CSV table of C-alpha atoms in Angstrom, one decimal:
chain,number,residue,atom,x,y,z
A,1,MET,CA,63.5,71.1,121.4
A,2,ARG,CA,66.4,71.8,123.8
A,3,ARG,CA,69.3,69.3,123.5
A,4,PRO,CA,70.5,67.4,126.6
A,5,ARG,CA,73.4,69.2,128.3
A,6,GLY,CA,75.9,66.5,127.5
A,7,GLN,CA,74.9,66.6,123.8
A,8,GLU,CA,75.4,70.4,123.8
A,9,ARG,CA,78.9,70.0,125.2
A,10,ALA,CA,79.7,67.4,122.5
A,11,ILE,CA,78.4,69.7,119.8
A,12,THR,CA,80.5,72.6,121.1
A,13,GLY,CA,83.5,70.4,121.3
A,14,ASN,CA,83.0,69.2,117.8
A,15,ARG,CA,82.8,72.8,116.5
A,16,GLN,CA,86.0,73.8,118.3
A,17,THR,CA,87.8,70.8,116.9
A,18,SER,CA,86.4,71.6,113.4
A,19,TRP,CA,87.6,75.2,113.6
A,20,ALA,CA,91.1,74.0,114.7
A,21,PHE,CA,91.1,71.6,111.8
A,22,ALA,CA,90.2,74.3,109.4
A,23,ASP,CA,93.1,76.5,110.6
A,24,ALA,CA,95.5,73.5,110.5
A,25,TYR,CA,94.4,72.8,106.9
A,26,GLY,CA,95.1,76.4,106.0
A,27,ALA,CA,98.6,76.1,107.4
A,28,GLU,CA,99.3,73.0,105.3
A,29,LEU,CA,98.4,75.0,102.1
A,30,VAL,CA,101.4,77.3,102.6
A,31,GLU,CA,104.5,76.6,100.4
A,32,ASN,CA,108.0,76.6,101.8
A,33,ALA,CA,109.1,80.2,100.9
A,34,GLU,CA,105.8,81.7,102.0
A,35,SER,CA,105.9,79.6,105.2
A,36,ALA,CA,109.3,81.1,106.2
A,37,ALA,CA,108.0,84.6,105.6
A,38,LEU,CA,104.7,83.9,107.5
A,39,HIS,CA,106.6,82.4,110.4
A,40,GLN,CA,108.8,85.5,110.5
A,41,ALA,CA,105.8,87.8,110.3
A,42,ARG,CA,103.9,85.9,113.0
A,43,GLU,CA,106.9,86.0,115.4
A,44,ARG,CA,107.2,89.8,114.9
A,45,ALA,CA,103.5,90.2,115.5
A,46,ARG,CA,103.8,88.3,118.8
A,47,GLU,CA,106.7,90.4,119.9
A,48,ALA,CA,104.7,93.6,119.1
A,49,GLY,CA,101.7,92.3,121.0
A,50,LEU,CA,99.6,92.0,117.8
A,51,ARG,CA,97.2,89.2,116.9
A,52,PRO,CA,97.6,88.3,113.2
A,53,VAL,CA,95.0,86.4,111.2
A,54,SER,CA,94.8,82.7,111.7
A,55,SER,CA,95.9,80.2,109.1
A,56,GLY,CA,92.3,79.4,108.3
A,57,THR,CA,91.5,83.1,107.9
A,58,GLY,CA,94.5,83.5,105.7
A,59,ALA,CA,93.5,80.6,103.5
A,60,ALA,CA,90.0,82.2,103.1
A,61,LEU,CA,91.6,85.5,102.1
A,62,ARG,CA,93.6,83.8,99.5
A,63,LEU,CA,90.6,82.1,98.1
A,64,LEU,CA,88.5,85.2,98.1
A,65,ALA,CA,91.2,87.3,96.4
A,66,ALA,CA,91.6,84.6,93.8
A,67,THR,CA,87.8,84.3,93.3
A,68,THR,CA,87.5,88.0,92.6
A,69,GLU,CA,90.6,87.9,90.4
A,70,ALA,CA,91.7,90.8,92.4
A,71,LYS,CA,94.1,93.3,90.8
A,72,ALA,CA,93.7,96.1,93.4
A,73,VAL,CA,93.1,95.3,97.1
A,74,ALA,CA,93.0,97.8,100.0
A,75,GLU,CA,94.0,96.5,103.4
A,76,ILE,CA,93.3,98.4,106.6
A,77,GLY,CA,95.8,97.3,109.2
A,78,THR,CA,99.1,96.2,107.7
A,79,GLY,CA,100.3,94.6,111.0
A,80,THR,CA,103.6,92.8,110.3
A,81,GLY,CA,102.4,91.4,106.9
A,82,VAL,CA,100.7,88.1,107.7
A,83,SER,CA,97.3,88.9,106.1
A,84,GLY,CA,99.1,90.8,103.3
A,85,ILE,CA,101.1,87.7,102.2
A,86,HIS,CA,97.9,85.7,102.0
A,87,LEU,CA,96.2,88.4,100.0
A,88,LEU,CA,99.1,88.7,97.6
A,89,CYS,CA,99.2,85.0,97.1
A,90,GLY,CA,95.5,85.0,95.9
A,91,MET,CA,95.7,88.1,93.8
A,92,ARG,CA,96.6,88.3,90.1
A,93,PRO,CA,100.3,88.3,89.4
A,94,ASP,CA,100.1,91.9,88.4
A,95,GLY,CA,98.0,92.9,91.4
A,96,VAL,CA,98.9,95.6,93.8
A,97,LEU,CA,98.1,95.6,97.5
A,98,THR,CA,97.5,99.1,99.1
A,99,THR,CA,98.0,98.6,102.8
A,100,VAL,CA,97.4,101.2,105.5
A,101,ASP,CA,98.6,101.3,109.1
A,102,ILE,CA,99.1,103.9,111.7
A,103,GLU,CA,102.5,102.4,112.7
A,104,PRO,CA,105.2,102.8,110.0
A,105,GLU,CA,107.5,100.4,111.9
A,106,ARG,CA,105.0,97.6,111.4
A,107,GLN,CA,105.0,98.4,107.7
A,108,SER,CA,108.7,98.0,107.6
A,109,PHE,CA,108.4,94.5,109.0
A,110,ALA,CA,105.7,93.8,106.5
A,111,ARG,CA,107.8,95.0,103.6
A,112,GLN,CA,110.6,92.7,104.6
A,113,ALA,CA,108.1,89.8,105.0
A,114,PHE,CA,106.7,90.4,101.5
A,115,ARG,CA,110.3,90.4,100.1
A,116,THR,CA,111.1,87.1,101.9
A,117,ALA,CA,107.9,85.6,100.4
A,118,GLY,CA,109.2,86.5,96.9
A,119,PHE,CA,107.0,89.4,96.0
A,120,ALA,CA,108.4,92.2,94.0
A,121,GLY,CA,108.6,95.6,95.6
A,122,ASN,CA,106.0,97.1,93.2
A,123,ARG,CA,103.3,94.6,94.4
A,124,ALA,CA,102.6,96.6,97.5
A,125,ARG,CA,101.9,100.2,98.3
A,126,PHE,CA,102.4,101.2,101.9
A,127,ILE,CA,100.6,104.2,103.3
A,128,PRO,CA,101.2,105.2,106.9
A,129,GLY,CA,98.5,107.0,108.7
A,130,HIS,CA,95.1,106.8,110.3
A,131,ALA,CA,92.7,104.8,108.1
A,132,LEU,CA,89.8,107.2,108.2
A,133,GLU,CA,92.2,110.0,107.0
A,134,VAL,CA,93.8,107.8,104.3
A,135,LEU,CA,90.8,106.0,102.8
A,136,PRO,CA,89.1,109.2,101.5
A,137,ARG,CA,92.2,109.8,99.3
A,138,LEU,CA,91.8,106.5,97.5
A,139,ALA,CA,89.9,106.2,94.2
A,140,ASP,CA,86.2,105.6,94.0
A,141,GLY,CA,85.4,102.2,92.6
A,142,GLY,CA,89.0,101.5,92.1
A,143,TYR,CA,89.3,98.3,94.2
A,144,ASP,CA,88.3,94.7,93.8
A,145,MET,CA,88.5,93.8,97.5
A,146,VAL,CA,88.9,95.6,100.8
A,147,PHE,CA,90.1,93.8,103.9
A,148,CYS,CA,89.5,95.5,107.3
A,149,ASP,CA,91.6,94.5,110.3
A,150,GLY,CA,92.1,97.8,112.0
A,151,ASP,CA,90.5,99.6,115.0
A,152,ARG,CA,87.3,97.6,115.8
A,153,LEU,CA,85.6,100.8,117.0
A,154,GLU,CA,85.9,102.2,113.5
A,155,TYR,CA,84.5,99.2,111.6
A,156,PRO,CA,81.1,100.8,110.9
A,157,ASP,CA,83.0,103.8,109.4
A,158,TYR,CA,85.2,101.5,107.4
A,159,LEU,CA,82.1,99.9,105.8
A,160,GLY,CA,81.0,103.2,104.3
A,161,GLU,CA,84.5,103.9,102.9
A,162,SER,CA,84.8,100.4,101.6
A,163,LEU,CA,81.5,100.6,99.6
A,164,ARG,CA,82.8,103.8,98.0
A,165,LEU,CA,86.1,102.2,97.1
A,166,LEU,CA,84.7,98.9,95.7
A,167,ARG,CA,83.7,98.2,92.1
A,168,VAL,CA,80.4,96.5,91.6
A,169,GLY,CA,81.1,92.8,92.3
A,170,GLY,CA,83.9,93.7,94.7
A,171,LEU,CA,84.2,92.2,98.2
A,172,VAL,CA,84.7,93.7,101.6
A,173,CYS,CA,85.9,91.5,104.6
A,174,PHE,CA,86.0,92.3,108.3
A,175,GLU,CA,88.3,90.3,110.6
A,176,GLY,CA,87.6,89.4,114.2
A,177,VAL,CA,83.8,90.0,114.4
A,178,PHE,CA,83.4,87.2,116.9
A,179,ALA,CA,85.5,89.1,119.4
A,180,ASP,CA,86.5,85.9,121.2
A,181,GLY,CA,82.9,85.0,121.6
A,182,ARG,CA,81.8,88.3,123.1
A,183,THR,CA,79.7,89.3,120.1
A,184,VAL,CA,77.1,86.6,120.9
A,185,ASP,CA,77.4,86.9,124.7
A,186,SER,CA,74.2,88.3,126.2
A,187,ALA,CA,76.2,90.1,129.0
A,188,ALA,CA,76.9,93.8,128.9
A,189,GLN,CA,79.7,94.5,126.5
A,190,ARG,CA,82.2,97.3,125.7
A,191,ALA,CA,81.8,99.8,122.9
A,192,GLU,CA,83.9,97.7,120.6
A,193,VAL,CA,81.6,94.7,120.7
A,194,ARG,CA,78.5,96.9,120.4
A,195,GLY,CA,80.1,98.4,117.3
A,196,LEU,CA,80.6,94.9,115.9
A,197,ARG,CA,77.0,94.0,116.5
A,198,GLU,CA,76.0,97.3,114.7
A,199,LEU,CA,78.2,96.3,111.8
A,200,LEU,CA,76.7,92.8,111.5
A,201,ARG,CA,73.2,94.3,111.6
A,202,THR,CA,74.0,97.0,109.0
A,203,VAL,CA,75.6,94.6,106.6
A,204,ARG,CA,72.7,92.1,106.9
A,205,GLU,CA,70.1,94.8,106.2
A,206,ASN,CA,72.0,96.5,103.4
A,207,THR,CA,70.1,95.5,100.2
A,208,THR,CA,73.2,96.4,98.0
A,209,LEU,CA,75.3,93.7,99.7
A,210,VAL,CA,75.3,89.9,99.6
A,211,PRO,CA,76.9,88.9,103.0
A,212,SER,CA,78.2,85.8,104.7
A,213,LEU,CA,79.8,85.3,108.1
A,214,LEU,CA,82.6,82.7,107.8
A,215,PRO,CA,83.5,80.8,111.0
A,216,VAL,CA,87.3,80.9,110.5
A,217,GLY,CA,89.7,82.3,113.0
A,218,ASP,CA,87.9,84.9,115.1
A,219,GLY,CA,85.1,85.4,112.5
A,220,LEU,CA,85.4,86.8,109.0
A,221,LEU,CA,82.4,88.9,107.8
A,222,CYS,CA,82.3,89.1,104.0
A,223,ALA,CA,80.0,90.9,101.7
A,224,VAL,CA,79.8,91.4,97.9
A,225,LYS,CA,78.8,94.8,96.5
A,226,ARG,CA,76.1,94.4,93.8
A,227,ALA,CA,74.6,97.0,91.5
């Protein structure tokens, strides 16, 4: 049964308020030292015209890294270090984040942000370059978690590489799959959105994956690799 128009607006408003509350809750989980580093990283992202993960998405990444007891995480899209700080906070104390970005300058910002957050230099390995050229050089089954926040057009290709990199029981996550609401919009869409729809369909239909789409930030698609 179709809801009255006023009720639909109320439900939409409630959802938007809930998402905002989730992001605010994530921000409140950050401790002082990390907060300073995250603020610095977010400011640099804004200056560079980048869109870092939201606080809610960051909190989810911490939780997921902790849940998998991640010792080795691969990140596609270093940015200025916002997502990396969250991942490192959730990983084991001896864990190493391998982060890939096509822009070395961004990785310099991220390196400084990690240091400000109190992480030792050996906790992160920075690899500059195009993701689809770097990922094939990483070890098969050597990672507990892969976080993808790079070129949306390449997300379907990242999935294949991620499944090769992950151990059984490992987790892959894709940021930004809502595409500001365009993914579910019935209007004609650009190639980026069509690729996201393809990714969502492929993950859902892959019998080796246990997926879930988390409504945090701009949408976080997650899937566990099983035997």
